[in-house]
Coordinates of C-alpha atoms and ligand atoms in Angstrom, one line a residue:
M1 CA 120.9 32.0 82.5
P2 CA 121.7 29.7 84.8
E3 CA 125.0 27.6 83.6
A4 CA 123.4 24.1 84.3
K5 CA 120.2 22.7 85.1
S6 CA 119.8 22.5 88.6
S7 CA 118.4 18.7 89.9
A8 CA 115.0 20.1 90.3
E9 CA 114.5 20.9 86.8
V10 CA 116.5 17.6 85.5
R11 CA 113.2 15.7 87.7
T12 CA 110.5 17.7 86.4
A13 CA 111.6 16.6 82.7
S14 CA 109.4 13.5 81.2
A15 CA 111.5 10.1 82.0
R16 CA 111.7 9.7 78.0
A17 CA 113.0 13.5 77.5
R18 CA 115.5 12.4 80.4
S19 CA 116.0 8.9 79.4
M20 CA 116.9 10.0 75.4
P21 CA 120.4 8.7 74.4
R22 CA 123.2 11.4 74.3
S23 CA 125.6 11.0 71.6
A24 CA 129.2 10.7 72.8
I25 CA 130.5 13.1 70.2
R26 CA 128.4 16.5 71.9
E27 CA 131.5 16.0 74.6
I28 CA 134.3 15.7 72.0
M29 CA 132.3 19.3 70.3
A30 CA 132.1 21.0 73.9
L31 CA 135.9 20.5 74.2
A32 CA 136.5 21.8 70.7
A33 CA 134.6 24.8 71.1
G34 CA 136.9 27.1 73.1
R35 CA 139.7 25.9 70.7
P36 CA 140.6 27.7 67.4
E37 CA 143.2 26.1 66.4
V38 CA 141.6 23.0 65.8
I39 CA 141.6 20.8 62.8
H40 CA 137.7 20.3 62.1
L41 CA 137.5 16.0 60.9
E42 CA 134.2 15.8 62.7
V43 CA 131.5 18.2 60.7
G44 CA 129.2 15.9 58.6
E45 CA 128.3 18.5 56.9
P46 CA 129.1 20.3 53.2
D47 CA 132.0 23.4 53.4
A48 CA 130.7 24.7 50.1
S49 CA 128.6 27.5 50.4
T50 CA 124.9 26.6 48.9
P51 CA 125.0 27.7 44.8
E52 CA 123.6 30.9 44.2
H53 CA 120.9 30.3 42.1
I54 CA 119.3 28.4 44.5
I55 CA 120.6 31.9 47.2
E56 CA 118.8 33.9 44.6
G57 CA 116.0 31.7 44.4
A58 CA 115.1 32.1 47.8
Y59 CA 115.5 36.3 47.7
A60 CA 113.5 36.4 44.4
A61 CA 111.1 33.6 46.1
A62 CA 111.2 35.7 49.3
R63 CA 109.9 39.2 47.7
A64 CA 107.2 37.0 45.5
G65 CA 105.8 37.0 48.8
W66 CA 106.2 33.2 49.5
T67 CA 106.5 34.7 53.2
K68 CA 103.6 32.2 54.3
Y69 CA 102.4 28.4 56.0
G70 CA 101.8 26.4 52.9
P71 CA 100.4 23.0 53.0
N72 CA 101.1 19.9 54.8
A73 CA 102.7 17.4 52.7
G74 CA 104.9 20.7 50.7
L75 CA 104.0 23.1 48.0
P76 CA 102.9 20.5 44.3
P77 CA 105.8 22.5 42.2
L78 CA 108.1 20.6 44.9
R79 CA 106.6 17.3 44.9
K80 CA 105.9 17.3 41.3
L81 CA 109.8 17.9 40.3
I82 CA 111.3 15.6 43.7
A83 CA 108.5 12.9 42.5
G84 CA 110.3 13.4 38.1
H85 CA 113.0 13.3 40.0
A86 CA 112.6 10.0 41.9
S87 CA 111.1 8.1 39.6
A88 CA 113.8 9.3 36.5
R89 CA 116.1 7.9 38.4
W90 CA 114.4 4.7 39.9
G91 CA 112.4 3.2 36.9
V92 CA 109.7 3.2 38.4
P93 CA 106.6 5.6 38.5
V94 CA 105.9 7.6 41.2
A95 CA 103.0 10.1 42.5
S96 CA 103.9 13.8 43.1
D97 CA 100.8 12.6 46.0
Q98 CA 103.6 9.8 47.2
V99 CA 106.2 12.6 48.4
V100 CA 105.8 14.8 51.7
V101 CA 108.6 17.5 51.8
T102 CA 110.0 17.7 54.9
T103 CA 111.8 20.2 57.8
G104 CA 114.7 18.3 56.6
A105 CA 115.7 14.5 56.0
I106 CA 116.0 14.6 59.8
G107 CA 112.1 15.3 60.1
A108 CA 111.3 12.4 57.2
L109 CA 112.6 10.2 59.4
Y110 CA 110.8 10.9 62.1
T111 CA 107.5 11.3 59.7
A112 CA 108.2 7.3 58.1
I113 CA 109.7 6.0 61.6
A114 CA 106.2 7.0 63.7
T115 CA 104.1 6.4 60.4
V116 CA 104.3 2.8 61.2
V117 CA 105.4 2.5 64.8
D118 CA 103.4 1.7 68.0
A119 CA 104.5 2.0 70.7
G120 CA 106.5 -1.8 71.7
D121 CA 107.5 -2.4 68.2
E122 CA 110.6 -2.8 67.0
I123 CA 112.4 -1.7 64.4
L124 CA 115.6 -2.5 62.9
I125 CA 118.6 0.2 62.7
P126 CA 122.2 -0.4 61.7
D127 CA 125.2 -1.1 64.1
P128 CA 127.3 1.3 63.4
G129 CA 124.2 3.7 61.9
W130 CA 123.8 7.4 62.8
P131 CA 122.3 8.0 66.1
N132 CA 119.6 9.7 65.8
Y133 CA 117.5 6.8 64.1
E134 CA 118.0 5.1 68.2
S135 CA 116.7 8.4 69.1
I136 CA 113.4 8.9 67.3
A137 CA 112.4 4.8 68.6
H138 CA 113.5 5.9 71.7
L139 CA 111.1 9.2 71.5
L140 CA 108.1 7.0 69.9
N141 CA 108.9 4.0 72.9
A142 CA 109.9 1.6 70.2
K143 CA 112.3 -0.8 70.6
A144 CA 116.1 -0.7 68.3
V145 CA 117.1 -3.8 67.0
R146 CA 120.6 -3.3 65.9
F147 CA 122.2 -5.6 63.2
D148 CA 125.9 -5.5 62.0
L149 CA 127.2 -3.7 59.5
P150 CA 130.8 -6.1 59.7
P151 CA 134.1 -3.8 59.2
E152 CA 135.6 -7.4 56.9
N153 CA 132.4 -7.2 55.7
G154 CA 133.4 -3.8 53.6
F155 CA 130.1 -2.3 56.3
L156 CA 127.4 -4.4 54.6
P157 CA 124.3 -5.9 55.9
D158 CA 123.9 -10.1 55.8
P159 CA 120.5 -9.7 54.4
D160 CA 119.8 -13.2 55.8
D161 CA 121.1 -11.4 59.4
I162 CA 118.4 -8.8 59.1
A163 CA 115.8 -11.3 58.2
S164 CA 116.8 -13.8 61.6
K165 CA 116.2 -10.6 63.8
I166 CA 112.8 -10.0 62.5
T167 CA 109.9 -10.8 65.0
A168 CA 106.0 -10.9 65.0
K169 CA 106.8 -6.6 66.8
T170 CA 109.3 -5.8 63.6
K171 CA 107.7 -2.9 61.6
A172 CA 110.9 -2.1 59.4
I173 CA 113.9 -2.3 58.1
L174 CA 116.0 1.3 58.3
F175 CA 119.1 1.5 56.5
N176 CA 121.3 4.0 54.9
T177 CA 123.1 4.4 51.7
P178 CA 125.1 5.9 51.1
G179 CA 126.1 5.6 54.9
N180 CA 127.6 7.5 57.9
P181 CA 129.7 6.6 59.3
T182 CA 130.5 4.1 57.6
G183 CA 131.4 5.7 53.5
A184 CA 129.9 2.2 52.2
V185 CA 127.8 2.0 49.1
F186 CA 125.6 -0.9 49.5
P187 CA 125.7 -3.3 45.6
R188 CA 122.2 -4.1 44.1
E189 CA 122.1 -7.2 45.2
T190 CA 122.2 -6.0 48.7
V191 CA 119.8 -4.2 48.1
A192 CA 117.5 -6.3 45.9
R193 CA 118.4 -8.8 49.3
L194 CA 116.2 -6.6 51.7
A195 CA 113.5 -5.7 49.0
D196 CA 113.0 -9.9 48.9
I197 CA 112.4 -10.0 52.7
A198 CA 110.5 -6.6 53.2
R199 CA 107.6 -7.6 50.9
S200 CA 107.9 -12.0 52.0
R201 CA 108.3 -11.1 56.2
G202 CA 105.5 -8.3 55.6
V203 CA 107.7 -5.3 57.3
Y204 CA 108.6 -1.7 55.5
L205 CA 111.7 -0.4 54.4
I206 CA 112.8 3.1 55.9
S207 CA 115.9 3.4 53.2
D208 CA 117.7 6.5 54.2
E209 CA 119.6 8.0 50.8
I210 CA 120.4 11.9 52.0
Y211 CA 124.0 10.9 50.4
E212 CA 122.7 10.2 47.4
D213 CA 124.4 12.3 45.5
I214 CA 127.7 11.7 47.2
V215 CA 129.3 8.4 45.0
F216 CA 132.7 7.7 43.7
D217 CA 133.4 4.6 42.5
R218 CA 130.1 3.0 42.2
Q219 CA 126.1 3.5 41.5
H220 CA 123.7 4.6 44.5
V221 CA 121.0 2.0 44.2
S222 CA 118.1 3.5 45.7
A223 CA 115.2 1.4 48.0
G224 CA 112.7 2.9 45.4
S225 CA 114.1 1.0 42.2
F226 CA 112.5 -2.7 42.9
G227 CA 108.5 -1.9 42.3
I228 CA 107.9 -2.3 46.4
G229 CA 106.1 1.2 46.2
D230 CA 103.8 -0.3 49.1
R231 CA 106.7 -1.7 51.7
A232 CA 109.6 1.5 50.8
F233 CA 110.1 4.8 52.4
V234 CA 112.4 6.5 51.0
I235 CA 114.0 9.4 52.5
S236 CA 116.4 12.1 50.6
G237 CA 117.0 16.2 50.6
F238 CA 118.8 18.5 49.8
S239 CA 121.6 18.7 52.5
K240 CA 123.9 17.1 51.2
T241 CA 123.6 17.3 47.0
Y242 CA 123.5 21.3 47.3
A243 CA 125.2 21.9 50.7
M244 CA 121.6 23.5 52.1
T245 CA 122.2 21.8 55.9
G246 CA 120.9 25.4 57.2
W247 CA 117.1 25.9 55.0
R248 CA 116.5 22.4 56.5
L249 CA 114.4 20.7 53.6
G250 CA 113.6 17.2 52.8
W251 CA 111.5 14.7 51.5
L252 CA 109.8 11.6 52.0
I253 CA 108.7 9.0 49.7
C254 CA 106.1 7.2 51.1
P255 CA 103.4 4.2 50.3
P256 CA 101.1 5.4 48.3
E257 CA 98.6 4.5 50.8
L258 CA 100.6 5.4 53.9
A259 CA 101.1 9.1 52.4
S260 CA 98.2 11.0 53.8
V261 CA 98.6 9.4 57.2
A262 CA 103.0 10.5 57.1
T263 CA 100.7 14.0 56.2
G264 CA 98.8 14.4 58.8
L265 CA 101.8 13.9 61.2
Q266 CA 103.4 17.5 59.7
E267 CA 100.5 19.5 61.5
P268 CA 101.8 18.8 65.1
L269 CA 105.8 18.3 63.9
T270 CA 106.3 21.4 62.1
S271 CA 102.9 22.2 59.8
C272 CA 105.6 22.7 56.9
A273 CA 108.6 23.1 56.2
S274 CA 109.6 26.9 55.0
T275 CA 107.8 28.1 52.1
I276 CA 111.3 30.0 51.3
A277 CA 113.4 26.8 51.3
Q278 CA 111.1 24.7 48.9
K279 CA 111.3 27.4 46.7
A280 CA 114.8 27.3 47.0
G281 CA 114.6 23.6 46.6
E282 CA 112.8 24.0 43.6
V283 CA 115.3 26.1 42.2
A284 CA 118.4 23.6 43.2
L285 CA 115.7 20.2 41.6
S286 CA 114.7 22.3 38.3
G287 CA 118.2 24.2 38.3
P288 CA 121.5 22.8 36.6
P289 CA 123.6 19.6 38.0
D290 CA 126.5 20.8 37.6
C291 CA 127.0 22.0 41.1
I292 CA 126.4 18.5 42.2
T293 CA 129.6 16.9 40.2
R294 CA 131.8 19.5 41.3
F295 CA 131.1 18.6 44.8
R296 CA 131.1 14.9 44.6
D297 CA 134.5 15.4 42.5
T298 CA 135.8 17.7 45.9
Y299 CA 134.5 15.0 48.0
Q300 CA 136.4 12.5 45.8
R301 CA 139.7 14.2 45.6
R302 CA 139.7 14.6 49.5
R303 CA 138.8 10.9 49.3
D304 CA 141.9 9.8 47.7
I305 CA 143.7 12.0 50.1
L306 CA 142.5 10.1 53.1
V307 CA 143.3 6.7 50.9
D308 CA 146.9 8.0 50.1
I309 CA 147.4 8.4 54.1
F310 CA 145.7 5.8 55.5
G311 CA 145.4 2.7 52.5
N312 CA 148.3 0.8 53.5
T313 CA 148.5 1.5 57.3
G314 CA 145.7 -0.9 57.9
M315 CA 143.4 2.0 60.4
L316 CA 141.3 2.2 57.1
P317 CA 139.5 -1.1 56.9
M318 CA 137.6 0.1 53.9
A319 CA 137.9 3.3 51.3
P320 CA 134.4 5.2 51.1
A321 CA 132.8 4.5 47.8
G322 CA 130.2 7.2 49.2
A323 CA 129.3 10.1 51.5
F324 CA 132.4 12.2 52.8
Y325 CA 133.1 10.1 56.3
A326 CA 135.4 7.5 56.5
L327 CA 135.9 5.6 59.8
L328 CA 139.1 4.6 61.0
D329 CA 140.9 1.4 63.6
I330 CA 142.2 2.4 66.9
S331 CA 142.8 -0.4 68.1
R332 CA 146.0 -0.5 68.3
T333 CA 146.0 2.1 71.3
G334 CA 144.0 0.0 72.8
L335 CA 142.0 3.1 73.8
K336 CA 137.7 3.3 74.0
S337 CA 136.9 5.8 70.8
L338 CA 135.8 8.7 73.4
D339 CA 139.5 8.9 75.0
F340 CA 141.1 8.4 72.0
A341 CA 139.1 11.4 70.8
K342 CA 139.6 13.6 73.9
R343 CA 143.4 13.1 73.7
L344 CA 143.8 13.4 70.0
L345 CA 141.7 17.1 70.6
I346 CA 144.1 17.7 74.1
E347 CA 147.3 16.7 72.4
H348 CA 146.9 17.1 68.9
N349 CA 144.4 19.5 68.1
V350 CA 142.2 17.9 66.1
A351 CA 138.3 16.6 66.6
C352 CA 136.8 13.4 65.3
V353 CA 133.9 11.7 66.1
P354 CA 134.3 8.6 68.7
G355 CA 132.8 5.6 67.0
I356 CA 130.7 4.3 70.0
T357 CA 128.5 7.4 69.0
F358 CA 126.9 5.4 66.6
G359 CA 126.4 2.0 67.8
P360 CA 128.2 -0.6 70.7
S361 CA 130.0 -2.4 67.7
C362 CA 131.8 0.9 66.8
D363 CA 134.5 1.6 70.2
R364 CA 137.5 0.6 68.0
F365 CA 136.9 3.4 64.9
V366 CA 136.5 7.0 64.8
R367 CA 134.9 8.9 62.4
V368 CA 136.7 11.3 60.2
A369 CA 134.4 14.2 57.4
F370 CA 136.5 15.3 54.8
T371 CA 134.5 18.6 54.5
I372 CA 137.3 21.0 54.9
G373 CA 139.5 22.0 52.6
D374 CA 142.7 20.1 51.4
D375 CA 145.4 21.5 53.4
P376 CA 144.2 20.9 56.7
L377 CA 142.5 17.7 55.7
R378 CA 146.6 15.9 55.3
E379 CA 147.8 17.6 58.1
G380 CA 144.8 16.7 60.2
L381 CA 145.2 12.7 59.4
Q382 CA 148.6 13.2 59.2
R383 CA 148.3 14.0 62.8
L384 CA 145.7 11.4 63.7
R385 CA 148.0 8.7 61.8
N386 CA 151.3 9.3 63.9
F387 CA 148.8 10.0 67.4
I388 CA 148.1 5.9 66.9
E389 CA 150.9 5.1 65.3
S390 CA 152.8 6.6 68.5
F391 CA 151.2 4.0 70.6
A392 CA 152.5 0.9 68.3
R393 CA 156.0 2.5 69.2
R394 CA 155.3 2.1 72.8
P395 CA 156.9 -0.8 75.0
Ligands
PLP1 N1 120.6 10.9 57.2 C1 122.0 10.2 57.6 C2 122.6 9.5 57.8 C3 122.5 12.2 58.8 O1 124.1 11.8 58.4 C4 122.1 13.0 58.7 C5 122.8 15.0 58.8 O2 123.9 14.6 59.1 C6 120.2 12.9 57.7 C7 119.9 11.9 57.6 C8 119.8 14.4 58.0 O3 119.9 15.3 57.2 P1 119.2 16.9 57.2 O4 120.7 17.5 57.6 O5 118.3 16.9 55.4 O6 117.9 16.3 58.2

């Protein structure tokens, strides 16, 4: 196999594929790959294995013959469980027909955006925000327009600022709470204001709530709780809550009149999510919730380690209230985030994600994830802090 693509191969790839924005994290992962001693603060997935009873459920399902294609929208018992889960949390009725089971939450995000945008349409996305939002918009020939999540406002948006960015071409406001990379959890009034704006301006909300179960000091508030079922797409899944990233299982709850369109999109996308994974998902949702609490407590303990190390340094603009990430301010180093991340890796064997990955506003930050054991976490964070402080001591 050739190691690099020839220029002829690159030329024959479609312009859209070639021009897809590439994440700076790739460079860091490539650099980290050859270094066995690296402390990994860049990895955005739970370190725990999937709970045993869920794995057993998948075994049993496979043995019982759940090894075939399933319906585009997902297996009916799983859709029913997801609808029940959402309506219990939101206090709003949700019908199974509104649920589309997808290949990871990324499949749900792609589906939601593809359901509402045409080429040239605009979609509002957060800055900083998960880079795949922009990539999906790009692949669909839509325009991603950023709104700010200012650090001095606890990485929360100003709903009036979002409203001011709506044009005749805007189809949706996409947001993410609890947030990656910020760790911010939107308070009720923020989500309520966004719901009002969607209603009054006739745009959709696409709410990425994949970290809904990883919340420490606040209550997660879903966009689904405001009775705007005809305007809201709500995304969640199994990856983070149940440590099931590799099973590729997520879901989308759609406005009722768009559910059949979203379902139809599954056929050319992935046809259906893995049937075995869906049976495991049924076990997860109907099983005991103690694994969720256990995982959350672990992240909270690690969040507290992070706050211990960075709390009074001026480098942590906000203690994360949810998810398992924090942004650390590196501005006193004078380095751009990619250069900082490369040097931290090469000189101190610690990997983190350059903030620029998440949007133009974020180049003075790096993201760390608290998804490793307490001791290496403490060591990695301390090295990171020492590295930043070493700049301040320089003449
Ligand atoms: N949304 C956000 C904000 C994420 O951070 C991730 C994964 O890291 C996803 C969605 C995708 O989740 P999944 O692995 O279920 O596709």
